[in-house]
Short mmCIF file of C-alpha atoms in Angstrom, two decimals:
data_model
loop_
_atom_site.label_atom_id
_atom_site.label_comp_id
_atom_site.label_asym_id
_atom_site.label_seq_id
_atom_site.Cartn_x
_atom_site.Cartn_y
_atom_site.Cartn_z
CA MET J 528 0.09 0.04 -0.02
CA THR J 529 3.00 2.36 0.14
CA ALA J 530 5.62 3.19 -2.19
CA CYS J 531 9.37 4.13 -1.40
CA ALA J 532 10.82 6.64 -3.54
CA ILE J 533 14.58 6.88 -3.28
CA GLU J 534 16.12 9.42 -5.90
CA ASP J 535 19.50 10.48 -6.81
CA LYS J 536 20.72 13.78 -5.78
CA THR J 537 19.96 15.47 -9.12
CA ALA J 538 16.41 14.31 -8.85
CA GLY J 539 15.83 16.50 -5.64
CA VAL J 540 14.38 14.97 -2.54
CA ALA J 541 14.46 11.33 -1.50
CA GLY J 542 11.97 9.98 0.79
CA VAL J 543 8.59 8.52 0.95
CA ALA J 544 5.85 8.82 -1.56
CA ALA J 545 2.40 8.94 -0.05
CA THR J 546 0.64 5.47 0.13
CA ALA J 547 -0.41 4.16 -3.12
CA GLU J 548 -4.12 4.55 -1.87
CA PRO J 549 -4.95 7.89 -0.60
CA ALA J 550 -5.31 8.42 3.12
CA PRO J 551 -7.84 6.07 4.66
CA GLY J 552 -11.22 7.94 5.06
CA PRO J 553 -14.85 7.69 4.29
CA ALA J 554 -14.30 7.64 0.45
CA GLU J 555 -13.01 4.10 0.73
CA PRO J 556 -15.47 2.00 2.70
CA HIS J 557 -13.65 -1.34 2.71
CA GLY J 558 -10.19 -1.02 0.74
CA PRO J 559 -8.38 -4.25 0.85
CA ASP J 560 -4.93 -4.48 2.22
CA GLY J 561 -1.94 -4.34 0.12
CA PRO J 562 -0.01 -7.83 -0.40
CA GLY J 563 2.41 -8.69 2.40
CA GLU J 564 1.48 -5.72 4.65
CA PRO J 565 1.03 -7.08 8.18
CA GLY J 566 -1.59 -5.62 10.37
CA ALA J 567 -3.16 -3.74 7.54
CA THR J 568 -6.66 -5.17 8.31
CA GLY J 569 -9.04 -4.35 11.09
CA ALA J 570 -7.42 -5.31 14.43
CA SER J 571 -9.22 -8.03 16.30
CA ASP J 572 -9.30 -8.55 20.13
CA GLU J 573 -7.57 -12.02 19.70
CA GLY J 574 -4.19 -11.79 21.44
CA ALA J 575 -4.97 -8.41 23.20
CA ASP J 576 -3.32 -7.60 26.53
CA PRO J 577 -5.97 -7.75 29.34
CA VAL J 578 -7.05 -4.67 30.53
CA ARG J 579 -9.68 -4.27 33.31
CA ALA J 580 -12.01 -1.35 33.44
CA VAL J 581 -13.28 -0.09 36.71
CA PRO J 582 -16.82 1.82 36.48
CA PRO J 583 -17.14 5.02 38.28
CA ASP J 584 -18.27 5.03 41.94
CA ARG J 585 -21.29 7.45 42.08
CA SER J 586 -22.30 6.72 45.61
CA THR J 587 -19.52 8.58 47.17
CA ASP J 588 -19.13 11.51 44.93
CA PRO J 589 -20.74 14.45 46.59
CA ALA J 590 -19.87 16.64 43.70
CA ALA J 591 -22.09 14.67 41.07
CA PRO J 592 -25.70 16.31 41.63
CA ALA J 593 -28.47 15.14 39.38
CA ASP J 594 -29.00 18.56 37.93
CA PRO J 595 -30.39 18.21 34.41
CA GLY J 596 -28.78 21.62 33.46
CA THR J 597 -25.50 19.77 32.80
CA PRO J 598 -23.37 21.30 29.94
CA THR J 599 -23.44 18.44 27.53
CA ALA J 600 -21.98 17.69 24.06
CA ASP J 601 -24.15 18.25 21.18
CA PRO J 602 -25.52 15.01 19.86
CA GLY J 603 -24.64 16.00 16.41
CA THR J 604 -21.18 17.10 17.22
CA PRO J 605 -18.72 15.36 14.88
CA GLY J 606 -16.36 12.86 16.31
CA ALA J 607 -18.56 9.93 17.24
CA VAL J 608 -16.73 6.75 17.61
CA ALA J 609 -18.18 3.51 17.26
CA GLY J 610 -16.36 0.89 19.36
CA PRO J 611 -17.18 -2.06 21.48
CA GLY J 612 -19.53 0.08 23.39
CA ALA J 613 -22.14 2.63 21.99
CA ARG J 614 -20.50 6.10 22.42
CA ALA J 615 -22.93 8.93 23.56
CA ALA J 616 -22.68 12.52 24.30
CA TYR J 617 -21.05 13.19 27.86
CA GLY J 618 -24.27 14.12 29.19
CA GLU J 619 -25.75 10.88 29.17
CA ALA J 620 -23.17 9.48 31.54
CA ALA J 621 -23.80 11.73 34.35
CA ALA J 622 -25.27 15.13 35.15
CA VAL J 623 -22.78 17.93 36.23
CA PRO J 624 -24.04 21.40 37.31
CA PRO J 625 -23.71 24.30 34.87
CA LEU J 626 -20.30 26.14 35.11
CA PRO J 627 -21.05 29.16 37.22
CA SER J 628 -19.57 32.40 36.03
CA VAL J 629 -16.07 32.91 37.62
CA PRO J 630 -15.05 36.19 38.37
CA PRO J 631 -11.52 37.14 36.64
CA LEU J 632 -8.54 37.57 38.55
CA PRO J 633 -6.84 40.83 39.06
CA PRO J 634 -5.80 42.51 35.69
CA VAL J 635 -2.57 41.29 34.49
CA PRO J 636 -0.11 43.37 32.59
CA PRO J 637 -1.13 44.03 28.86
CA VAL J 638 -0.06 41.18 26.43
CA PRO J 639 2.91 42.18 24.50
CA SER J 640 2.02 42.95 20.89
CA ALA J 641 5.60 43.10 19.52
CA PRO J 642 7.49 39.81 19.13
CA PRO J 643 10.30 39.33 21.62
CA THR J 644 13.77 40.48 20.44
CA PRO J 645 16.15 37.59 19.89
CA PRO J 646 19.63 37.95 21.56
CA PRO J 647 22.52 38.56 19.06
CA SER J 648 23.66 34.96 19.38
CA LEU J 649 20.18 33.63 18.23
CA ALA J 650 20.12 36.15 15.30
CA ARG J 651 23.39 34.94 14.12
CA ARG J 652 22.17 31.41 13.89
CA GLU J 653 19.73 32.06 11.07
CA GLU J 654 20.97 30.74 7.88
CA ALA J 655 20.26 31.71 4.38
CA PRO J 656 18.66 29.15 2.08
CA ARG J 657 21.03 26.63 0.59
CA PRO J 658 20.82 25.49 -3.03
CA ALA J 659 20.61 21.85 -2.10
CA ASP J 660 17.81 22.39 0.29
CA GLU J 661 16.82 18.53 0.61
CA GLU J 662 19.23 15.78 1.14
CA THR J 663 19.21 12.56 -0.65
CA VAL J 664 18.24 9.49 1.44
CA PRO J 665 20.56 6.60 1.29
CA ALA J 666 19.68 2.96 2.21
CA ALA J 667 18.66 2.95 5.66
CA GLU J 668 20.87 0.57 7.99
CA GLU J 669 19.21 -1.98 10.09
CA THR J 670 18.45 -0.49 13.48
CA SER J 671 16.71 -1.83 16.68
CA SER J 672 14.26 0.37 18.51
CA THR J 673 13.92 -0.23 22.10
CA ALA J 674 10.81 0.67 24.41
CA ARG J 675 10.92 4.22 25.58
CA PRO J 676 9.96 5.51 28.98
CA ARG J 677 6.69 7.16 29.30
CA PRO J 678 7.39 10.78 28.10
CA VAL J 679 6.99 13.61 30.58
CA PRO J 680 3.66 15.56 29.82
CA PRO J 681 4.00 19.26 28.59
CA PRO J 682 3.73 21.86 31.22
CA LEU J 683 0.63 23.24 29.68
CA THR J 684 -1.96 21.44 27.46
CA ILE J 685 -4.27 23.47 25.19
CA ALA J 686 -7.84 22.37 24.20
CA ALA J 687 -8.32 21.46 20.51
CA ASP J 688 -10.22 24.85 19.88
CA HIS J 689 -7.72 26.82 21.92
CA SER J 690 -10.38 28.21 24.19
CA TYR J 691 -8.74 26.60 27.40
CA ALA J 692 -5.59 25.20 28.66
CA ALA J 693 -4.61 23.38 31.91
CA ARG J 694 -1.50 22.44 33.72
CA LEU J 695 -0.23 21.29 37.20
CA THR J 696 1.17 24.05 39.24
CA ALA J 697 2.99 23.65 42.52
CA THR J 698 2.45 25.87 45.77
CA GLY J 699 4.70 26.24 48.55
CA GLU J 700 8.61 26.50 48.68
CA SER J 701 9.40 23.39 50.57
CA ALA J 702 11.21 20.56 49.20
CA GLU J 703 8.16 18.56 48.30
CA PRO J 704 5.53 21.26 47.14
CA ALA J 705 1.92 20.68 46.92
CA TRP J 706 0.54 20.38 43.22
CA PHE J 707 -3.00 21.19 42.09
CA PRO J 708 -4.65 21.75 38.72
CA GLU J 709 -5.03 25.13 37.15
CA ARG J 710 -7.15 25.97 34.26
CA TRP J 711 -6.41 28.90 31.88
CA THR J 712 -9.21 30.64 29.96
CA LEU J 713 -7.64 31.63 26.44
CA ASP J 714 -10.63 32.96 24.21
CA GLY J 715 -11.56 35.94 26.29
CA PRO J 716 -10.18 39.56 25.93
CA GLU J 717 -7.54 38.75 28.47
CA PRO J 718 -6.38 35.49 29.60
CA TYR J 719 -6.94 34.48 33.25
CA ALA J 720 -6.18 31.43 35.44
CA VAL J 721 -8.35 29.69 37.87
CA ARG J 722 -7.18 27.24 40.42
CA LEU J 723 -8.94 23.85 40.93
CA PRO J 724 -7.57 22.56 44.25
CA LEU J 725 -9.37 19.78 46.26
CA ASP J 726 -8.96 18.78 49.94
CA ARG J 727 -5.80 16.84 48.95
CA PRO J 728 -2.98 17.71 46.78
CA GLU J 729 -2.18 16.04 43.39
CA ARG J 730 0.90 13.85 42.53
CA ALA J 731 3.43 15.52 40.31
CA GLY J 732 2.93 12.46 37.86
CA SER J 733 -0.81 13.20 37.22
CA ASP J 734 -1.96 14.35 33.74
CA VAL J 735 -4.47 17.12 33.10
CA LEU J 736 -6.35 17.69 29.94
CA PRO J 737 -8.81 20.71 29.18
CA LEU J 738 -12.22 20.17 27.47
CA SER J 739 -13.94 22.75 25.29
CA ASP J 740 -16.82 23.22 27.94
CA GLY J 741 -14.26 24.38 30.56
CA ARG J 742 -13.87 21.08 32.71
CA VAL J 743 -10.52 19.46 33.12
CA LEU J 744 -9.77 15.93 32.97
CA ILE J 745 -7.15 14.60 35.51
CA ARG J 746 -5.52 11.22 35.57
CA ARG J 747 -4.35 9.82 38.66
CA GLU J 748 -2.33 6.81 39.34
CA VAL J 749 -3.70 5.93 42.94
CA ALA J 750 -1.83 2.43 43.20
CA ALA J 751 0.71 0.65 41.17
CA GLY J 752 -1.16 -0.29 37.92
CA ARG J 753 -4.31 1.48 38.73
CA HIS J 754 -5.40 4.72 37.16
CA THR J 755 -8.41 6.78 37.78
CA PHE J 756 -10.10 9.69 35.83
CA SER J 757 -12.20 12.64 37.07
CA LEU J 758 -13.53 15.73 35.66
CA LEU J 759 -12.98 18.88 37.66
CA TYR J 760 -14.85 22.12 37.33
CA PRO J 761 -14.91 25.25 39.42
CA THR J 762 -18.05 25.62 41.70
CA GLY J 763 -17.72 29.27 43.13
CA PRO J 764 -15.40 29.09 46.01
CA GLY J 765 -14.66 25.27 45.60
CA THR J 766 -13.92 22.70 43.07
CA GLY J 767 -16.46 20.09 41.93
CA GLU J 768 -15.20 16.58 40.88
CA LEU J 769 -16.91 14.07 38.76
CA PRO J 770 -15.47 10.53 38.90
CA LEU J 771 -15.37 8.71 35.58
CA GLY J 772 -14.05 5.34 36.66
CA GLY J 773 -10.49 3.79 36.34
CA LEU J 774 -8.38 1.25 34.38
CA ASP J 775 -6.05 -1.34 35.60
CA CYS J 776 -3.10 -1.50 33.51
CA ALA J 777 0.66 -1.43 33.89
CA GLU J 778 1.07 1.48 31.52
CA LEU J 779 -1.12 4.34 30.20
CA THR J 780 -0.64 7.60 28.15
CA LEU J 781 -3.20 10.23 27.30
CA LEU J 782 -3.48 11.15 23.73
CA PRO J 783 -3.54 14.86 22.50
CA PRO J 784 -7.08 16.58 23.00
CA SER J 785 -9.58 15.17 20.67
CA PRO J 786 -10.92 17.49 17.67
CA ASP J 787 -14.35 17.25 18.95
CA GLY J 788 -13.56 18.89 22.14
CA MET J 789 -15.44 16.69 24.55
CA SER J 790 -13.68 13.51 24.40
CA ALA J 791 -10.51 12.14 25.62
CA PHE J 792 -8.49 9.01 24.66
CA ALA J 793 -5.64 7.08 26.07
CA LEU J 794 -3.15 4.46 24.90
CA LEU J 795 -2.55 1.30 26.81
CA PRO J 796 0.44 -0.21 25.37
CA GLY J 797 1.27 -3.84 26.01
CA THR J 798 3.65 -6.47 24.89
CA ARG J 799 1.44 -7.81 21.76
CA SER J 800 -0.99 -5.06 21.28
CA THR J 801 -1.83 -1.52 22.05
CA GLY J 802 -5.43 -0.65 23.28
CA VAL J 803 -7.07 2.56 22.57
CA TRP J 804 -9.69 3.50 25.16
CA LEU J 805 -12.22 6.53 25.55
CA VAL J 806 -11.82 7.71 28.91
CA ALA J 807 -13.99 10.81 28.87
CA GLY J 808 -17.06 11.33 26.85
CA GLY J 809 -18.42 7.58 27.10
CA ALA J 810 -21.55 6.60 28.51
CA PHE J 811 -20.52 4.26 31.16
CA GLY J 812 -16.90 5.17 32.25
CA PRO J 813 -13.82 4.11 30.21
CA GLU J 814 -14.85 2.29 27.03
CA HIS J 815 -12.46 0.17 24.71
CA VAL J 816 -12.37 1.54 21.25
CA ALA J 817 -9.80 -0.36 19.26
CA ASP J 818 -6.95 -2.68 19.73
CA VAL J 819 -3.84 -2.26 17.47
CA PRO J 820 -1.41 -4.94 17.03
CA GLY J 821 2.10 -4.11 18.19
CA ARG J 822 3.37 -1.61 20.64
CA CYS J 823 2.08 1.99 19.82
CA SER J 824 3.07 5.65 21.01
CA GLY J 825 2.77 9.18 20.13
CA GLY J 826 -0.40 10.28 18.62
CA ALA J 827 -1.69 12.89 15.98
CA TRP J 828 -5.26 13.57 14.73
CA LEU J 829 -5.56 13.75 10.79
CA ASP J 830 -9.08 15.02 10.60
CA ARG J 831 -11.38 17.51 12.42
CA GLU J 832 -13.90 14.67 13.33
CA GLY J 833 -11.70 12.64 15.62
CA ARG J 834 -12.02 9.62 13.47
CA LEU J 835 -8.52 9.16 12.10
CA LEU J 836 -5.64 8.73 14.70
CA ALA J 837 -1.91 8.23 13.61
CA LEU J 838 0.31 6.30 15.82
CA ASP J 839 3.90 5.32 15.88
CA ARG J 840 3.97 1.54 15.93
CA GLN J 841 6.42 -1.19 16.48
CA MET J 842 5.56 -4.62 15.77
CA PRO J 843 5.91 -7.61 18.20
CA GLY J 844 9.59 -8.96 18.19
CA GLY J 845 11.13 -5.76 17.39
CA GLY J 846 11.92 -4.01 14.13
CA PRO J 847 11.75 -0.31 12.92
CA VAL J 848 8.96 2.06 14.08
CA LYS J 849 6.36 3.09 11.41
CA ALA J 850 3.51 5.63 11.54
CA VAL J 851 0.16 3.97 10.89
CA VAL J 852 -3.38 5.26 10.71
CA VAL J 853 -6.03 3.73 12.87
CA ASP J 854 -9.54 4.35 11.83
CA LEU J 855 -11.83 4.62 15.04
CA GLU J 856 -14.97 4.20 13.28
CA ARG J 857 -14.01 0.94 11.53
CA ASP J 858 -13.25 -0.96 14.59
CA GLY J 859 -9.64 0.05 14.66
CA GLU J 860 -8.66 -0.72 11.07
CA VAL J 861 -4.85 -0.10 10.61
CA THR J 862 -3.48 1.36 7.49
CA PRO J 863 0.28 2.15 6.89
CA LEU J 864 1.22 5.95 6.66
CA LEU J 865 4.98 6.28 6.39
CA GLN J 866 7.38 3.95 4.58
CA ILE J 867 10.49 6.09 3.78
CA ALA J 868 12.99 3.22 3.81
CA PRO J 869 12.45 -0.51 4.56
CA GLU J 870 14.53 -0.47 8.03
CA SER J 871 14.02 3.21 8.90
CA ASN J 872 12.24 4.57 11.93
CA ASP J 873 9.53 6.93 10.74
CA ARG J 874 7.37 8.73 13.21
CA LEU J 875 4.81 11.45 12.71
CA LEU J 876 5.25 14.28 15.00
CA LEU J 877 2.38 16.77 14.02
CA ALA J 878 -0.36 16.91 11.37
CA ASP J 879 -2.58 19.70 10.18
CA PRO J 880 -6.14 18.50 9.18
CA ASP J 881 -6.76 21.64 6.93
CA SER J 882 -3.79 21.47 4.52
CA GLY J 883 -2.58 17.99 5.06
CA LEU J 884 0.84 19.12 6.12
CA LEU J 885 2.83 16.40 8.09
CA LEU J 886 5.91 16.94 10.12
CA VAL J 887 7.86 13.65 10.65
CA ARG J 888 11.28 12.49 12.29
CA SER J 889 13.06 9.85 10.43
CA ASP J 890 16.68 8.10 10.47
CA ALA J 891 16.45 7.31 6.76
CA PRO J 892 18.86 10.03 5.90
CA GLY J 893 21.50 8.31 8.21
CA GLN J 894 20.59 10.22 11.43
CA ASP J 895 17.44 11.50 12.95
CA ARG J 896 16.34 14.34 10.76
CA LEU J 897 13.03 16.55 10.79
CA GLY J 898 11.22 16.51 7.50
CA TRP J 899 7.75 17.29 6.06
CA GLY J 900 5.15 15.69 3.67
CA VAL J 901 1.73 16.12 2.42
CA LEU J 902 -1.08 13.57 3.37
CA GLY J 903 -2.27 11.98 0.04
CA SER J 904 0.56 13.37 -2.06
CA CYS J 905 2.67 11.39 -4.37
CA LEU J 906 5.71 13.57 -3.69
CA PRO J 907 8.40 12.32 -1.23
CA VAL J 908 9.08 13.35 2.16
CA ARG J 909 11.77 16.35 2.23
CA PHE J 910 14.45 16.82 4.80
CA PRO J 911 15.33 20.61 4.70
CA GLU J 912 18.93 21.59 5.67
CA CYS J 913 17.71 24.62 7.46
CA LEU J 914 15.93 22.45 9.96
CA CYS J 915 19.32 20.73 10.93
CA VAL J 916 20.57 23.11 13.51
CA PRO J 917 23.93 22.07 15.12
CA ASP J 918 23.82 21.00 18.99
CA ALA J 919 20.16 21.57 19.12
CA THR J 920 16.85 19.54 18.91
CA LEU J 921 13.92 20.89 16.97
CA THR J 922 10.43 19.79 17.88
CA PRO J 923 7.19 21.15 16.02
CA PHE J 924 4.31 22.04 18.32
CA ALA J 925 1.94 24.18 16.34
CA VAL J 926 0.91 24.48 12.48
CA GLN J 927 -1.08 27.52 11.15
CA PRO J 928 -4.65 26.44 10.50
CA GLY J 929 -7.10 27.24 7.61
CA GLN J 930 -4.51 26.98 4.70
CA MET J 931 -6.77 24.88 2.45
CA LEU J 932 -4.59 23.19 -0.41
CA MET J 933 -1.73 25.26 0.53
CA PRO J 934 0.62 23.08 2.75
CA GLU J 935 3.72 24.81 1.71
CA SER J 936 2.52 28.36 2.84
CA CYS J 937 1.58 26.93 6.54
CA ALA J 938 3.72 28.55 9.29
CA VAL J 939 5.21 25.94 11.73
CA ALA J 940 6.28 26.70 15.24
CA LEU J 941 9.22 24.75 16.39
CA ARG J 942 10.61 24.38 20.00
CA ILE J 943 14.46 24.49 19.91
CA ASP J 944 16.34 23.04 22.66
CA GLY J 945 20.17 23.55 23.11
CA PRO J 946 22.80 24.24 25.66
CA ALA J 947 21.50 27.78 26.26
CA GLY J 948 17.82 26.61 26.88
CA SER J 949 14.70 26.66 24.78
CA TRP J 950 13.65 29.33 22.39
CA VAL J 951 11.19 29.54 19.43
CA GLY J 952 11.74 28.79 15.72
CA LEU J 953 9.30 29.83 12.95
CA TRP J 954 9.51 28.04 9.47
CA ARG J 955 7.55 27.61 6.26
CA PRO J 956 8.14 24.65 3.77
CA ALA J 957 7.90 27.33 0.95
CA GLY J 958 10.24 29.73 2.76
CA ARG J 959 13.14 27.46 3.14
CA ARG J 960 14.43 29.52 6.13
CA LEU J 961 14.52 29.17 9.88
CA HIS J 962 13.68 32.23 11.73
CA GLN J 963 14.76 32.06 15.46
CA PHE J 964 13.53 34.17 18.29
CA ALA J 965 13.98 34.38 21.95
CA ALA J 966 11.01 33.00 24.07
CA PRO J 967 9.00 35.24 26.64
CA GLY J 968 10.38 34.46 30.19
CA GLY J 969 8.20 31.83 31.84
CA TRP J 970 7.09 30.37 28.54
CA ALA J 971 5.52 26.99 28.87
CA ALA J 972 7.97 25.35 26.50
CA GLY J 973 6.40 23.44 23.66
CA SER J 974 3.05 25.11 24.04
CA GLY J 975 1.35 27.45 21.75
CA PHE J 976 -1.07 27.77 18.88
CA TRP J 977 -1.55 29.83 15.68
CA THR J 978 -4.56 31.86 14.39
CA ARG J 979 -5.66 31.65 10.80
CA ASP J 980 -4.00 35.18 10.14
CA GLY J 981 -0.58 33.86 11.09
CA VAL J 982 -0.25 35.20 14.62
CA LEU J 983 1.51 32.74 17.11
CA HIS J 984 0.24 32.72 20.63
CA LEU J 985 2.80 31.71 23.34
CA PRO J 986 1.28 31.26 27.03
CA TYR J 987 3.71 32.12 29.84
CA ALA J 988 3.79 32.87 33.44
CA GLN J 989 6.06 34.97 35.42
CA GLU J 990 6.21 37.33 38.53
CA GLY J 991 3.58 40.07 37.95
CA ALA J 992 1.93 38.15 35.01
CA PRO J 993 0.67 34.68 36.45
CA CYS J 994 -1.32 34.15 33.08
CA ALA J 995 -0.43 35.86 30.12
CA VAL J 996 0.05 35.24 26.31
CA ALA J 997 2.81 36.77 24.08
CA LEU J 998 1.92 37.40 20.37
CA LEU J 999 4.49 36.59 17.63
CA GLU J 1000 3.66 37.24 14.02
CA ALA J 1001 5.25 35.08 11.55
CA PRO J 1002 7.87 36.86 9.46
CA VAL J 1003 7.55 37.25 5.71
CA ASP J 1004 9.81 34.96 3.74
CA GLU J 1005 11.47 36.37 0.61
CA PRO J 1006 10.79 34.51 -2.68
CA HIS J 1007 12.99 31.63 -3.45
CA GLN J 1008 15.13 32.50 -6.58
CA ALA J 1009 15.65 29.98 -8.99
CA VAL J 1010 19.28 29.35 -10.38
CA ALA J 1011 19.70 30.83 -13.81
CA ASN J 1012 21.31 28.90 -16.44
CA GLY J 1013 24.17 30.44 -18.32
CA THR J 1014 27.22 32.75 -17.01
CA ASP J 1015 25.93 36.00 -18.32
CA ALA J 1016 24.16 37.78 -15.67
CA SER J 1017 22.36 40.07 -18.15
CA ALA J 1018 21.30 37.19 -20.49
CA ALA J 1019 17.54 36.73 -20.73
CA ALA J 1020 15.86 33.90 -18.95
CA PRO J 1021 15.98 30.66 -21.08
CA VAL J 1022 12.69 29.67 -22.75
CA PRO J 1023 11.76 26.27 -21.51
CA ALA J 1024 11.10 23.73 -24.20
CA ALA J 1025 7.72 22.52 -25.15
CA CYS J 1026 6.81 19.17 -23.15
CA ARG J 1027 5.14 16.32 -24.84
CA PRO J 1028 3.83 13.06 -23.23
CA VAL J 1029 6.35 10.05 -23.74
CA PRO J 1030 5.31 6.59 -23.15
CA LEU J 1031 6.82 5.09 -19.97
CA GLY J 1032 8.99 2.44 -21.75
CA GLN J 1033 10.40 5.46 -24.12
CA ALA J 1034 11.05 7.84 -21.19
CA PRO J 1035 14.58 9.17 -20.97
CA LEU J 1036 16.48 8.21 -18.12
CA THR J 1037 19.29 10.84 -18.22
CA GLY J 1038 19.41 14.68 -18.48
CA ARG J 1039 17.06 15.25 -15.56
CA THR J 1040 17.87 18.23 -13.47
CA ALA J 1041 16.70 19.23 -9.97
CA PRO J 1042 14.14 22.12 -9.94
CA GLY J 1043 15.55 25.23 -8.57
#
């Protein structure tokens, strides 16, 4: 189902052509899998790792009144997932009192409108575009990928519609500070934060994830191998809590916020398979949605409905890591997504559902490199030289939305980690230049979002501004100049020769030149 395009240096970029079939979606109801493609059919429960779901305990929850005025998800909201349990709007699971109006905190300093000025050392790092912008991918060497430890959650998680954000924050200056959730409101005239403390502090290893209605999901590991889920919401002077149940499993990772804004999913990797569970938004506590053969990690949504989920998968017994697509509305049907080289590790880092722009990391060029491609395109993945910064690691965290059919014009925000700390990088595929800026003090590194107009919002917290957002406008890239033929600088531009179709068997194999 995939094709591997390895080209020479004169032909431009080497990498992956998109799958022979377009990205899995509603247009292909039951496409057969390619020959010899393991795990390309709908995953079954046979051989799945055992996981026990614990229903929520409503009898001892004083914060779960039966008020019918609960903020619920619209039944017509896209993102319905059909799994081994009927999925319904969250209001069918339990009733929660409507969120009361929360008075804003004291005014914070005005949000800076100008982008932060980079220090001279960062300004000198910006490089001009090189003629050979992409690198030829050699044959990948056989590598073995070992299981990675559970990643540290980002300090601030932003909802899918950028209305709210949530994080765990510490209070007190002792050796063991007390942790509690904090919700940020980002869609108002000024950002403000609301603390959600309970009668007990939280553990530093807990996860928080904001929903679009203002509630905050929290995952706690209450005992070894036992994880519980609850929804927190402000109730005037206190905090309300709605238990959602729990899961007994050795390892669990929350996925990024679902595009529908009202659901939350988790990965439960095992030795033979990985379970995808709906942990918020179901009818009766955690619900099993799909089981994917192999060990999966990562997670990126490919559509606005919350149906197509991209995961990085390693098959049982070892082997390379490859990105695959899981269709949650077709019982977890698995389709290959990236196949740059047979033995390369190809991971998907970020995806934009509007334009189809994909940000990937692969060791096919000989080392881990950051590259980009387009979902459903026949062009290979490219690895720009400007994204290879010495002694630094680049991680994309936000893509400009709303750029329909224009993936090369999307502005991408990257977190750059180096010996001097973390700062911000801005890049467009068409611009072929990495712009670097100093981050605001107290930036929640790796957190931020774009507007359709190309303005990057960077949330930060510092003394005098406990909840603030810095605005950084994407710089304008100079148009890429094609290399002129001939040595005379005043010579007129050569007129391209007329092209005519040639049968494939008679197509010339020499004389090709790379585009400028």
